[in-house]
Structures are given as structure tokens and as C-alpha cells.
Amino acid sequence: MKGDQITLTIPREEPYHEVAHLVLGGVAARLNLTFESIDDLETALDAVLERAARNGHITVKLRLEDEAIVATVGPLADAVRAELEREPGEHFDLRRILDTVLDGYQLDADGWLELRKQVAKGEA
């Protein structure tokens, strides 16, 4: 699957978030990823989807890179950008969640957030 990309576009409403979980779980099973690797990425994906606007559609793109699984989610509202740019504090926000469970993330100018999780050698 390395180099391939799976693209999923779903309604932003919460019941459809499980579809993203199913796809992510299927990719993980196919690649023999550990539960810990995929659970961290699911936690990050949930946190992002929870903050997405509630109307329209959202797209999740999954791809495998050298020793990393990458999910790109978007387009996201300006409120997500504001939350990520806020100085870290004692509150439990998106930035703290992503800093805890991911190896990297980046929000581009168009509102697409890339989530990166390293996978152990031999996992993928």
C-alpha cells in the first residue's frame, strides 16, 4: 500500500465518524500495525472530527509513507486553526491531544490538517 492513498468523504455529523474509524482500522489490519499505533491515530482523528463544523462534508485521506501513517483531514474551520495556534496552557485542547498522541501535525493555509504517526520498523 506504500505510496497509495485512500480518500474518504463523509458528512460531518458525528454518526459518520465511525466510517472513518472502519477505514482506518481496515488499513491498519492490512498493514499489520500495532493496536497502539492505530489507537493514537484514531484518538487524534476523533479530536479533529469533533471540532469540524456540523454541516457539509469532510474528507479524510490516508497514506503510508516511510515508517509513518499519515491522515490528512479537511477542510477545517478557522476555529481549529485558532485552537492549534493558541499558547499551550492547562486546558485540555486539540493541541494538547495532538502533541500527546502524534509524532507530528501541520495545518496548511487552506484548512487541511496533516496528522502523522510513526510506525515501528516491520509494522508496515
mmCIF file of C-alpha atoms in Angstrom:
data_model
loop_
_atom_site.group_PDB
_atom_site.id
_atom_site.type_symbol
_atom_site.label_atom_id
_atom_site.label_comp_id
_atom_site.label_asym_id
_atom_site.label_seq_id
_atom_site.Cartn_x
_atom_site.Cartn_y
_atom_site.Cartn_z
ATOM 1 C CA MET A 1 0.000 0.000 0.000
ATOM 2 C CA LYS A 2 3.001 2.285 0.344
ATOM 3 C CA GLY A 3 2.503 5.272 -1.917
ATOM 4 C CA ASP A 4 -1.212 4.591 -2.329
ATOM 5 C CA GLN A 5 -3.829 6.890 -0.859
ATOM 6 C CA ILE A 6 -7.333 6.129 0.356
ATOM 7 C CA THR A 7 -9.729 9.082 0.247
ATOM 8 C CA LEU A 8 -12.978 9.095 2.214
ATOM 9 C CA THR A 9 -15.505 11.939 2.106
ATOM 10 C CA ILE A 10 -18.271 11.763 4.712
ATOM 11 C CA PRO A 11 -20.933 14.052 6.178
ATOM 12 C CA ARG A 12 -19.573 15.969 9.161
ATOM 13 C CA GLU A 13 -22.254 14.671 11.544
ATOM 14 C CA GLU A 14 -20.922 12.510 14.382
ATOM 15 C CA PRO A 15 -22.557 9.181 13.404
ATOM 16 C CA TYR A 16 -20.428 9.160 10.242
ATOM 17 C CA HIS A 17 -17.174 9.430 12.170
ATOM 18 C CA GLU A 18 -17.377 5.665 12.732
ATOM 19 C CA VAL A 19 -16.994 5.153 8.982
ATOM 20 C CA ALA A 20 -13.602 6.867 9.194
ATOM 21 C CA HIS A 21 -12.714 4.508 12.072
ATOM 22 C CA LEU A 22 -13.659 1.470 9.992
ATOM 23 C CA VAL A 23 -11.489 2.567 7.089
ATOM 24 C CA LEU A 24 -8.562 3.385 9.371
ATOM 25 C CA GLY A 25 -8.960 0.024 11.119
ATOM 26 C CA GLY A 26 -9.021 -1.789 7.786
ATOM 27 C CA VAL A 27 -5.830 -0.088 6.666
ATOM 28 C CA ALA A 28 -4.200 -0.914 9.999
ATOM 29 C CA ALA A 29 -5.186 -4.585 9.755
ATOM 30 C CA ARG A 30 -3.877 -4.838 6.202
ATOM 31 C CA LEU A 31 -0.550 -3.322 7.246
ATOM 32 C CA ASN A 32 -0.246 -5.317 10.498
ATOM 33 C CA LEU A 33 0.043 -2.129 12.542
ATOM 34 C CA THR A 34 0.074 -2.442 16.312
ATOM 35 C CA PHE A 35 -3.001 -1.501 18.302
ATOM 36 C CA GLU A 36 -1.071 1.312 19.989
ATOM 37 C CA SER A 37 -0.136 2.945 16.680
ATOM 38 C CA ILE A 38 -3.637 2.900 15.296
ATOM 39 C CA ASP A 39 -5.292 3.843 18.600
ATOM 40 C CA ASP A 40 -3.213 7.026 18.805
ATOM 41 C CA LEU A 41 -4.163 7.997 15.256
ATOM 42 C CA GLU A 42 -7.853 7.253 15.953
ATOM 43 C CA THR A 43 -7.717 9.454 19.066
ATOM 44 C CA ALA A 44 -6.241 12.311 17.034
ATOM 45 C CA LEU A 45 -8.745 11.818 14.215
ATOM 46 C CA ASP A 46 -11.659 11.828 16.686
ATOM 47 C CA ALA A 47 -10.436 15.053 18.282
ATOM 48 C CA VAL A 48 -10.254 16.745 14.882
ATOM 49 C CA LEU A 49 -13.614 15.434 13.650
ATOM 50 C CA GLU A 50 -15.318 16.562 16.878
ATOM 51 C CA ARG A 51 -14.200 20.113 16.139
ATOM 52 C CA ALA A 52 -15.263 20.102 12.498
ATOM 53 C CA ALA A 53 -18.277 22.206 11.544
ATOM 54 C CA ARG A 54 -21.537 20.280 11.637
ATOM 55 C CA ASN A 55 -22.719 20.903 8.085
ATOM 56 C CA GLY A 56 -21.339 19.842 4.735
ATOM 57 C CA HIS A 57 -18.750 17.142 4.217
ATOM 58 C CA ILE A 58 -15.252 16.420 5.440
ATOM 59 C CA THR A 59 -12.544 14.425 3.696
ATOM 60 C CA VAL A 60 -10.041 12.055 5.296
ATOM 61 C CA LYS A 61 -7.072 10.919 3.202
ATOM 62 C CA LEU A 62 -4.903 8.046 4.453
ATOM 63 C CA ARG A 63 -1.494 7.134 3.097
ATOM 64 C CA LEU A 64 1.570 5.210 4.198
ATOM 65 C CA GLU A 65 4.961 6.870 3.970
ATOM 66 C CA ASP A 66 8.375 5.685 5.109
ATOM 67 C CA GLU A 67 7.680 4.340 8.594
ATOM 68 C CA ALA A 68 4.641 6.597 9.097
ATOM 69 C CA ILE A 69 0.917 6.522 8.510
ATOM 70 C CA VAL A 70 -0.484 9.915 7.549
ATOM 71 C CA ALA A 71 -4.082 11.128 7.715
ATOM 72 C CA THR A 72 -4.990 14.438 6.096
ATOM 73 C CA VAL A 73 -8.331 15.920 7.194
ATOM 74 C CA GLY A 74 -10.184 18.910 5.810
ATOM 75 C CA PRO A 75 -11.221 21.393 5.027
ATOM 76 C CA LEU A 76 -11.444 22.602 8.628
ATOM 77 C CA ALA A 77 -12.925 25.772 10.080
ATOM 78 C CA ASP A 78 -10.878 28.740 11.262
ATOM 79 C CA ALA A 79 -11.740 27.797 14.852
ATOM 80 C CA VAL A 80 -9.488 24.734 14.528
ATOM 81 C CA ARG A 81 -6.603 26.937 13.386
ATOM 82 C CA ALA A 82 -7.196 29.281 16.328
ATOM 83 C CA GLU A 83 -7.179 26.361 18.763
ATOM 84 C CA LEU A 84 -3.917 24.988 17.347
ATOM 85 C CA GLU A 85 -2.220 28.397 17.396
ATOM 86 C CA ARG A 86 -3.247 29.218 20.967
ATOM 87 C CA GLU A 87 -0.441 29.110 23.504
ATOM 88 C CA PRO A 88 -0.367 25.851 25.432
ATOM 89 C CA GLY A 89 -1.924 26.106 28.846
ATOM 90 C CA GLU A 90 -3.568 23.966 31.432
ATOM 91 C CA HIS A 91 -6.726 23.397 29.410
ATOM 92 C CA PHE A 92 -7.300 20.149 27.528
ATOM 93 C CA ASP A 93 -7.490 21.294 23.921
ATOM 94 C CA LEU A 94 -6.814 19.950 20.445
ATOM 95 C CA ARG A 95 -3.190 20.999 20.521
ATOM 96 C CA ARG A 96 -2.525 19.080 23.727
ATOM 97 C CA ILE A 97 -4.249 15.962 22.363
ATOM 98 C CA LEU A 98 -2.295 16.030 19.102
ATOM 99 C CA ASP A 99 1.003 16.755 20.881
ATOM 100 C CA THR A 100 0.389 13.723 23.107
ATOM 101 C CA VAL A 101 -0.624 11.058 20.575
ATOM 102 C CA LEU A 102 1.082 12.050 17.312
ATOM 103 C CA ASP A 103 4.618 12.408 16.057
ATOM 104 C CA GLY A 104 3.689 15.483 14.057
ATOM 105 C CA TYR A 105 0.890 17.544 12.578
ATOM 106 C CA GLN A 106 0.614 20.545 10.308
ATOM 107 C CA LEU A 107 -2.274 22.768 9.244
ATOM 108 C CA ASP A 108 -1.943 24.327 5.798
ATOM 109 C CA ALA A 109 -3.308 27.670 4.620
ATOM 110 C CA ASP A 110 -6.370 26.022 3.050
ATOM 111 C CA GLY A 111 -7.506 24.392 6.313
ATOM 112 C CA TRP A 112 -6.189 20.855 5.717
ATOM 113 C CA LEU A 113 -4.611 19.219 8.769
ATOM 114 C CA GLU A 114 -1.993 16.511 8.278
ATOM 115 C CA LEU A 115 -1.670 14.025 11.151
ATOM 116 C CA ARG A 116 1.489 11.883 11.246
ATOM 117 C CA LYS A 117 2.099 8.766 13.351
ATOM 118 C CA GLN A 118 5.361 6.852 13.156
ATOM 119 C CA VAL A 119 5.057 3.077 12.913
ATOM 120 C CA ALA A 120 7.675 0.662 14.154
ATOM 121 C CA LYS A 121 10.003 -0.971 11.659
ATOM 122 C CA GLY A 122 8.405 -4.158 10.427
ATOM 123 C CA GLU A 123 4.878 -2.956 11.188
ATOM 124 C CA ALA A 124 4.136 -1.616 7.746
#
